[in-house]
Amino acid sequence: MRRRVMAAAIGVMAALGAPEKARAYDIDCAIMLCMAGGFPPSAVCARAYRTMIRRITPWPSLPPFGVCTFAHVPVELGGPGGEGELDTSLPEYEWLNRTHVIWFTGQSYETRDDGRKWRWSIKSCDRENRICRYIQRVSGADRPWSETFISEGGQVVKFPSRGRGEFYTRGILVEYGDYEGNMGHSEWFSY
């Protein structure tokens, strides 16, 4: 009996005192890898998804992700162990410069004299949200927005779904390009 109690106590101490698993990548790498796979169900991708959404939903938003540099990986795990800056103006990082955060705001409302009206805007910002421009900006339209629009990256992107009756909706998506120049985008995230 004493041996069982002692074994159980050692087991509990070992479990509680076990160090956390070392992560051999930073969160930016996790976001990029999980986004490429459509954020498959896993603890790592769930954390990456939450981090990306936390970065892009406040205004002004933070960049959805940076460069996957392994900058914070300790030397013992094969990383640089530092926090060096990376020159993203180099040609091999052109894909990162094609990343845009696209903001959508849409509203339907009833007027006394003119009936139902719609207003919406699509704004595209660079990956750091420093430079933004409107792709579309419509106010007082007699009909709702169309099904699609053309993004800054030349993609045909579907608008978020419309509500019925009076409504106000906001959404955000991330448009990105890979190192070969292929463009893609995330789904709309409502906030």
PDB file of C-alpha atoms in Angstrom:
ATOM      1  CA  MET A   1       0.000   0.000   0.000  1.00  0.00           C
ATOM      2  CA  ARG A   2       2.844   2.349   0.856  1.00  0.00           C
ATOM      3  CA  ARG A   3       4.450   1.681  -2.495  1.00  0.00           C
ATOM      4  CA  ARG A   4       1.233   2.585  -4.339  1.00  0.00           C
ATOM      5  CA  VAL A   5       0.843   5.822  -2.411  1.00  0.00           C
ATOM      6  CA  MET A   6       4.507   6.686  -2.993  1.00  0.00           C
ATOM      7  CA  ALA A   7       4.229   5.858  -6.725  1.00  0.00           C
ATOM      8  CA  ALA A   8       1.073   7.990  -7.007  1.00  0.00           C
ATOM      9  CA  ALA A   9       2.781  10.913  -5.223  1.00  0.00           C
ATOM     10  CA  ILE A  10       5.830  10.698  -7.497  1.00  0.00           C
ATOM     11  CA  GLY A  11       3.547  10.503 -10.537  1.00  0.00           C
ATOM     12  CA  VAL A  12       1.643  13.630  -9.484  1.00  0.00           C
ATOM     13  CA  MET A  13       4.860  15.542  -8.781  1.00  0.00           C
ATOM     14  CA  ALA A  14       6.313  14.506 -12.141  1.00  0.00           C
ATOM     15  CA  ALA A  15       3.166  15.552 -13.988  1.00  0.00           C
ATOM     16  CA  LEU A  16       2.922  18.917 -12.239  1.00  0.00           C
ATOM     17  CA  GLY A  17       6.622  19.655 -12.484  1.00  0.00           C
ATOM     18  CA  ALA A  18       7.033  18.640 -16.127  1.00  0.00           C
ATOM     19  CA  PRO A  19       8.327  21.488 -18.263  1.00  0.00           C
ATOM     20  CA  GLU A  20       6.125  22.790 -21.065  1.00  0.00           C
ATOM     21  CA  LYS A  21       6.959  21.447 -24.530  1.00  0.00           C
ATOM     22  CA  ALA A  22       9.385  23.682 -26.372  1.00  0.00           C
ATOM     23  CA  ARG A  23       7.937  25.363 -29.432  1.00  0.00           C
ATOM     24  CA  ALA A  24      10.319  25.282 -32.365  1.00  0.00           C
ATOM     25  CA  TYR A  25       8.529  28.090 -34.224  1.00  0.00           C
ATOM     26  CA  ASP A  26       7.035  31.460 -33.511  1.00  0.00           C
ATOM     27  CA  ILE A  27       3.332  32.312 -33.772  1.00  0.00           C
ATOM     28  CA  ASP A  28       3.787  33.989 -37.167  1.00  0.00           C
ATOM     29  CA  CYS A  29       5.034  30.698 -38.595  1.00  0.00           C
ATOM     30  CA  ALA A  30       2.073  28.891 -37.045  1.00  0.00           C
ATOM     31  CA  ILE A  31      -0.395  31.395 -38.526  1.00  0.00           C
ATOM     32  CA  MET A  32       1.082  31.042 -42.003  1.00  0.00           C
ATOM     33  CA  LEU A  33       1.285  27.253 -41.915  1.00  0.00           C
ATOM     34  CA  CYS A  34      -2.206  26.828 -40.469  1.00  0.00           C
ATOM     35  CA  MET A  35      -3.718  29.392 -42.863  1.00  0.00           C
ATOM     36  CA  ALA A  36      -2.238  27.478 -45.789  1.00  0.00           C
ATOM     37  CA  GLY A  37      -4.081  24.389 -44.544  1.00  0.00           C
ATOM     38  CA  GLY A  38      -7.353  26.211 -43.835  1.00  0.00           C
ATOM     39  CA  PHE A  39      -6.743  26.219 -40.052  1.00  0.00           C
ATOM     40  CA  PRO A  40      -7.175  22.477 -39.512  1.00  0.00           C
ATOM     41  CA  PRO A  41      -8.388  21.410 -36.056  1.00  0.00           C
ATOM     42  CA  SER A  42      -5.434  21.286 -33.659  1.00  0.00           C
ATOM     43  CA  ALA A  43      -4.278  23.120 -30.549  1.00  0.00           C
ATOM     44  CA  VAL A  44      -1.520  24.926 -32.469  1.00  0.00           C
ATOM     45  CA  CYS A  45      -3.830  26.069 -35.276  1.00  0.00           C
ATOM     46  CA  ALA A  46      -6.563  27.098 -32.824  1.00  0.00           C
ATOM     47  CA  ARG A  47      -4.034  29.321 -31.038  1.00  0.00           C
ATOM     48  CA  ALA A  48      -2.759  30.677 -34.371  1.00  0.00           C
ATOM     49  CA  TYR A  49      -6.316  31.466 -35.509  1.00  0.00           C
ATOM     50  CA  ARG A  50      -7.158  33.252 -32.240  1.00  0.00           C
ATOM     51  CA  THR A  51      -3.930  35.273 -32.441  1.00  0.00           C
ATOM     52  CA  MET A  52      -4.583  36.305 -36.057  1.00  0.00           C
ATOM     53  CA  ILE A  53      -8.161  37.380 -35.273  1.00  0.00           C
ATOM     54  CA  ARG A  54      -7.004  39.250 -32.163  1.00  0.00           C
ATOM     55  CA  ARG A  55      -4.505  41.157 -34.315  1.00  0.00           C
ATOM     56  CA  ILE A  56      -6.833  42.153 -37.136  1.00  0.00           C
ATOM     57  CA  THR A  57     -10.108  42.991 -35.397  1.00  0.00           C
ATOM     58  CA  PRO A  58      -9.288  46.172 -33.444  1.00  0.00           C
ATOM     59  CA  TRP A  59      -9.068  49.442 -35.323  1.00  0.00           C
ATOM     60  CA  PRO A  60      -6.474  50.219 -36.350  1.00  0.00           C
ATOM     61  CA  SER A  61      -5.630  46.584 -36.750  1.00  0.00           C
ATOM     62  CA  LEU A  62      -2.233  45.026 -36.358  1.00  0.00           C
ATOM     63  CA  PRO A  63      -0.690  43.051 -39.230  1.00  0.00           C
ATOM     64  CA  PRO A  64      -2.292  39.583 -39.441  1.00  0.00           C
ATOM     65  CA  PHE A  65       1.143  37.997 -39.389  1.00  0.00           C
ATOM     66  CA  GLY A  66       4.751  38.847 -39.956  1.00  0.00           C
ATOM     67  CA  VAL A  67       7.622  36.920 -41.429  1.00  0.00           C
ATOM     68  CA  CYS A  68       8.180  33.399 -40.197  1.00  0.00           C
ATOM     69  CA  THR A  69      11.753  33.853 -38.988  1.00  0.00           C
ATOM     70  CA  PHE A  70      12.176  31.500 -36.046  1.00  0.00           C
ATOM     71  CA  ALA A  71      13.703  34.571 -34.399  1.00  0.00           C
ATOM     72  CA  HIS A  72      12.659  33.534 -30.904  1.00  0.00           C
ATOM     73  CA  VAL A  73      13.789  29.917 -31.154  1.00  0.00           C
ATOM     74  CA  PRO A  74      16.597  29.232 -28.646  1.00  0.00           C
ATOM     75  CA  VAL A  75      20.036  28.371 -29.970  1.00  0.00           C
ATOM     76  CA  GLU A  76      19.785  24.976 -28.251  1.00  0.00           C
ATOM     77  CA  LEU A  77      16.864  24.123 -30.559  1.00  0.00           C
ATOM     78  CA  GLY A  78      18.689  25.251 -33.694  1.00  0.00           C
ATOM     79  CA  GLY A  79      17.342  28.799 -33.852  1.00  0.00           C
ATOM     80  CA  PRO A  80      19.164  32.115 -33.865  1.00  0.00           C
ATOM     81  CA  GLY A  81      18.105  32.900 -30.301  1.00  0.00           C
ATOM     82  CA  GLY A  82      17.714  36.583 -31.032  1.00  0.00           C
ATOM     83  CA  GLU A  83      15.287  39.199 -32.147  1.00  0.00           C
ATOM     84  CA  GLY A  84      16.927  40.511 -35.310  1.00  0.00           C
ATOM     85  CA  GLU A  85      15.098  42.687 -37.795  1.00  0.00           C
ATOM     86  CA  LEU A  86      14.435  41.294 -41.234  1.00  0.00           C
ATOM     87  CA  ASP A  87      14.697  43.365 -44.417  1.00  0.00           C
ATOM     88  CA  THR A  88      11.381  42.658 -46.170  1.00  0.00           C
ATOM     89  CA  SER A  89      12.232  44.873 -49.141  1.00  0.00           C
ATOM     90  CA  LEU A  90      14.304  42.052 -50.613  1.00  0.00           C
ATOM     91  CA  PRO A  91      12.826  40.250 -53.662  1.00  0.00           C
ATOM     92  CA  GLU A  92      12.360  36.976 -51.771  1.00  0.00           C
ATOM     93  CA  TYR A  93       9.816  38.711 -49.494  1.00  0.00           C
ATOM     94  CA  GLU A  94       7.707  40.203 -52.300  1.00  0.00           C
ATOM     95  CA  TRP A  95       4.932  37.738 -51.374  1.00  0.00           C
ATOM     96  CA  LEU A  96       4.635  39.413 -47.974  1.00  0.00           C
ATOM     97  CA  ASN A  97       4.178  42.820 -49.577  1.00  0.00           C
ATOM     98  CA  ARG A  98       1.167  41.451 -51.514  1.00  0.00           C
ATOM     99  CA  THR A  99      -0.668  40.827 -48.242  1.00  0.00           C
ATOM    100  CA  HIS A 100      -3.670  43.111 -47.670  1.00  0.00           C
ATOM    101  CA  VAL A 101      -6.278  43.401 -44.958  1.00  0.00           C
ATOM    102  CA  ILE A 102      -9.693  44.065 -46.527  1.00  0.00           C
ATOM    103  CA  TRP A 103     -12.383  45.722 -44.417  1.00  0.00           C
ATOM    104  CA  PHE A 104     -16.096  45.612 -45.277  1.00  0.00           C
ATOM    105  CA  THR A 105     -18.899  47.661 -43.731  1.00  0.00           C
ATOM    106  CA  GLY A 106     -22.469  47.324 -45.010  1.00  0.00           C
ATOM    107  CA  GLN A 107     -25.829  48.634 -43.915  1.00  0.00           C
ATOM    108  CA  SER A 108     -29.448  48.476 -45.026  1.00  0.00           C
ATOM    109  CA  TYR A 109     -31.918  51.035 -43.729  1.00  0.00           C
ATOM    110  CA  GLU A 110     -35.384  52.421 -44.408  1.00  0.00           C
ATOM    111  CA  THR A 111     -35.954  56.097 -45.257  1.00  0.00           C
ATOM    112  CA  ARG A 112     -39.218  57.987 -44.983  1.00  0.00           C
ATOM    113  CA  ASP A 113     -39.286  59.275 -48.531  1.00  0.00           C
ATOM    114  CA  ASP A 114     -37.137  56.957 -50.631  1.00  0.00           C
ATOM    115  CA  GLY A 115     -37.800  53.490 -49.173  1.00  0.00           C
ATOM    116  CA  ARG A 116     -35.017  50.985 -48.513  1.00  0.00           C
ATOM    117  CA  LYS A 117     -31.421  52.156 -49.062  1.00  0.00           C
ATOM    118  CA  TRP A 118     -28.027  50.490 -48.818  1.00  0.00           C
ATOM    119  CA  ARG A 119     -24.559  51.761 -48.075  1.00  0.00           C
ATOM    120  CA  TRP A 120     -21.297  49.851 -48.062  1.00  0.00           C
ATOM    121  CA  SER A 121     -17.567  50.278 -48.307  1.00  0.00           C
ATOM    122  CA  ILE A 122     -14.616  48.034 -49.063  1.00  0.00           C
ATOM    123  CA  LYS A 123     -11.244  49.296 -47.849  1.00  0.00           C
ATOM    124  CA  SER A 124      -7.914  47.604 -48.570  1.00  0.00           C
ATOM    125  CA  CYS A 125      -4.923  48.217 -46.295  1.00  0.00           C
ATOM    126  CA  ASP A 126      -1.334  47.072 -46.575  1.00  0.00           C
ATOM    127  CA  ARG A 127      -0.139  44.353 -44.219  1.00  0.00           C
ATOM    128  CA  GLU A 128       0.820  46.909 -41.575  1.00  0.00           C
ATOM    129  CA  ASN A 129      -2.393  48.948 -41.957  1.00  0.00           C
ATOM    130  CA  ARG A 130      -0.376  52.070 -42.718  1.00  0.00           C
ATOM    131  CA  ILE A 131      -1.620  52.683 -46.257  1.00  0.00           C
ATOM    132  CA  CYS A 132      -5.341  52.176 -46.910  1.00  0.00           C
ATOM    133  CA  ARG A 133      -7.526  52.968 -49.893  1.00  0.00           C
ATOM    134  CA  TYR A 134     -11.177  52.465 -50.709  1.00  0.00           C
ATOM    135  CA  ILE A 135     -11.920  49.910 -53.398  1.00  0.00           C
ATOM    136  CA  GLN A 136     -15.642  50.779 -53.279  1.00  0.00           C
ATOM    137  CA  ARG A 137     -17.621  53.319 -51.300  1.00  0.00           C
ATOM    138  CA  VAL A 138     -21.352  53.646 -51.941  1.00  0.00           C
ATOM    139  CA  SER A 139     -23.987  55.527 -49.966  1.00  0.00           C
ATOM    140  CA  GLY A 140     -27.741  55.785 -50.544  1.00  0.00           C
ATOM    141  CA  ALA A 141     -27.943  53.061 -53.205  1.00  0.00           C
ATOM    142  CA  ASP A 142     -31.343  51.750 -54.330  1.00  0.00           C
ATOM    143  CA  ARG A 143     -30.137  48.147 -54.313  1.00  0.00           C
ATOM    144  CA  PRO A 144     -27.679  46.095 -52.258  1.00  0.00           C
ATOM    145  CA  TRP A 145     -24.072  45.401 -53.166  1.00  0.00           C
ATOM    146  CA  SER A 146     -23.357  42.882 -55.880  1.00  0.00           C
ATOM    147  CA  GLU A 147     -22.152  39.325 -55.295  1.00  0.00           C
ATOM    148  CA  THR A 148     -18.427  39.960 -55.922  1.00  0.00           C
ATOM    149  CA  PHE A 149     -15.761  42.638 -56.222  1.00  0.00           C
ATOM    150  CA  ILE A 150     -12.194  42.748 -57.573  1.00  0.00           C
ATOM    151  CA  SER A 151      -9.516  43.011 -54.878  1.00  0.00           C
ATOM    152  CA  GLU A 152      -6.237  44.905 -55.108  1.00  0.00           C
ATOM    153  CA  GLY A 153      -4.535  41.596 -55.851  1.00  0.00           C
ATOM    154  CA  GLY A 154      -6.816  41.081 -58.874  1.00  0.00           C
ATOM    155  CA  GLN A 155      -8.938  38.344 -57.251  1.00  0.00           C
ATOM    156  CA  VAL A 156     -12.692  38.034 -57.626  1.00  0.00           C
ATOM    157  CA  VAL A 157     -13.878  37.982 -54.000  1.00  0.00           C
ATOM    158  CA  LYS A 158     -17.433  37.338 -52.815  1.00  0.00           C
ATOM    159  CA  PHE A 159     -18.964  39.958 -50.557  1.00  0.00           C
ATOM    160  CA  PRO A 160     -20.103  38.820 -47.118  1.00  0.00           C
ATOM    161  CA  SER A 161     -23.694  37.565 -47.080  1.00  0.00           C
ATOM    162  CA  ARG A 162     -26.442  40.153 -46.747  1.00  0.00           C
ATOM    163  CA  GLY A 163     -28.949  40.254 -43.936  1.00  0.00           C
ATOM    164  CA  ARG A 164     -32.673  40.779 -44.367  1.00  0.00           C
ATOM    165  CA  GLY A 165     -34.484  43.879 -43.224  1.00  0.00           C
ATOM    166  CA  GLU A 166     -32.520  46.573 -41.433  1.00  0.00           C
ATOM    167  CA  PHE A 167     -29.028  45.500 -40.500  1.00  0.00           C
ATOM    168  CA  TYR A 168     -25.463  46.626 -40.024  1.00  0.00           C
ATOM    169  CA  THR A 169     -22.553  44.268 -40.661  1.00  0.00           C
ATOM    170  CA  ARG A 170     -18.767  44.434 -40.596  1.00  0.00           C
ATOM    171  CA  GLY A 171     -16.273  41.914 -41.858  1.00  0.00           C
ATOM    172  CA  ILE A 172     -12.589  41.499 -42.486  1.00  0.00           C
ATOM    173  CA  LEU A 173     -10.521  39.147 -44.618  1.00  0.00           C
ATOM    174  CA  VAL A 174      -6.844  38.736 -45.387  1.00  0.00           C
ATOM    175  CA  GLU A 175      -5.638  38.605 -48.989  1.00  0.00           C
ATOM    176  CA  TYR A 176      -2.219  37.068 -49.448  1.00  0.00           C
ATOM    177  CA  GLY A 177       0.146  35.813 -52.110  1.00  0.00           C
ATOM    178  CA  ASP A 178       2.655  32.989 -52.058  1.00  0.00           C
ATOM    179  CA  TYR A 179       6.269  33.096 -53.207  1.00  0.00           C
ATOM    180  CA  GLU A 180       5.244  31.988 -56.734  1.00  0.00           C
ATOM    181  CA  GLY A 181       2.788  34.879 -57.104  1.00  0.00           C
ATOM    182  CA  ASN A 182      -0.410  32.861 -56.602  1.00  0.00           C
ATOM    183  CA  MET A 183      -3.048  34.826 -54.729  1.00  0.00           C
ATOM    184  CA  GLY A 184      -5.470  33.562 -52.095  1.00  0.00           C
ATOM    185  CA  HIS A 185      -7.644  34.947 -49.336  1.00  0.00           C
ATOM    186  CA  SER A 186      -9.175  33.922 -46.052  1.00  0.00           C
ATOM    187  CA  GLU A 187     -12.882  33.719 -45.380  1.00  0.00           C
ATOM    188  CA  TRP A 188     -14.774  36.752 -44.071  1.00  0.00           C
ATOM    189  CA  PHE A 189     -14.604  37.166 -40.307  1.00  0.00           C
ATOM    190  CA  SER A 190     -17.491  39.151 -38.827  1.00  0.00           C
ATOM    191  CA  TYR A 191     -16.789  41.318 -35.810  1.00  0.00           C
TER     192      TYR A 191
END
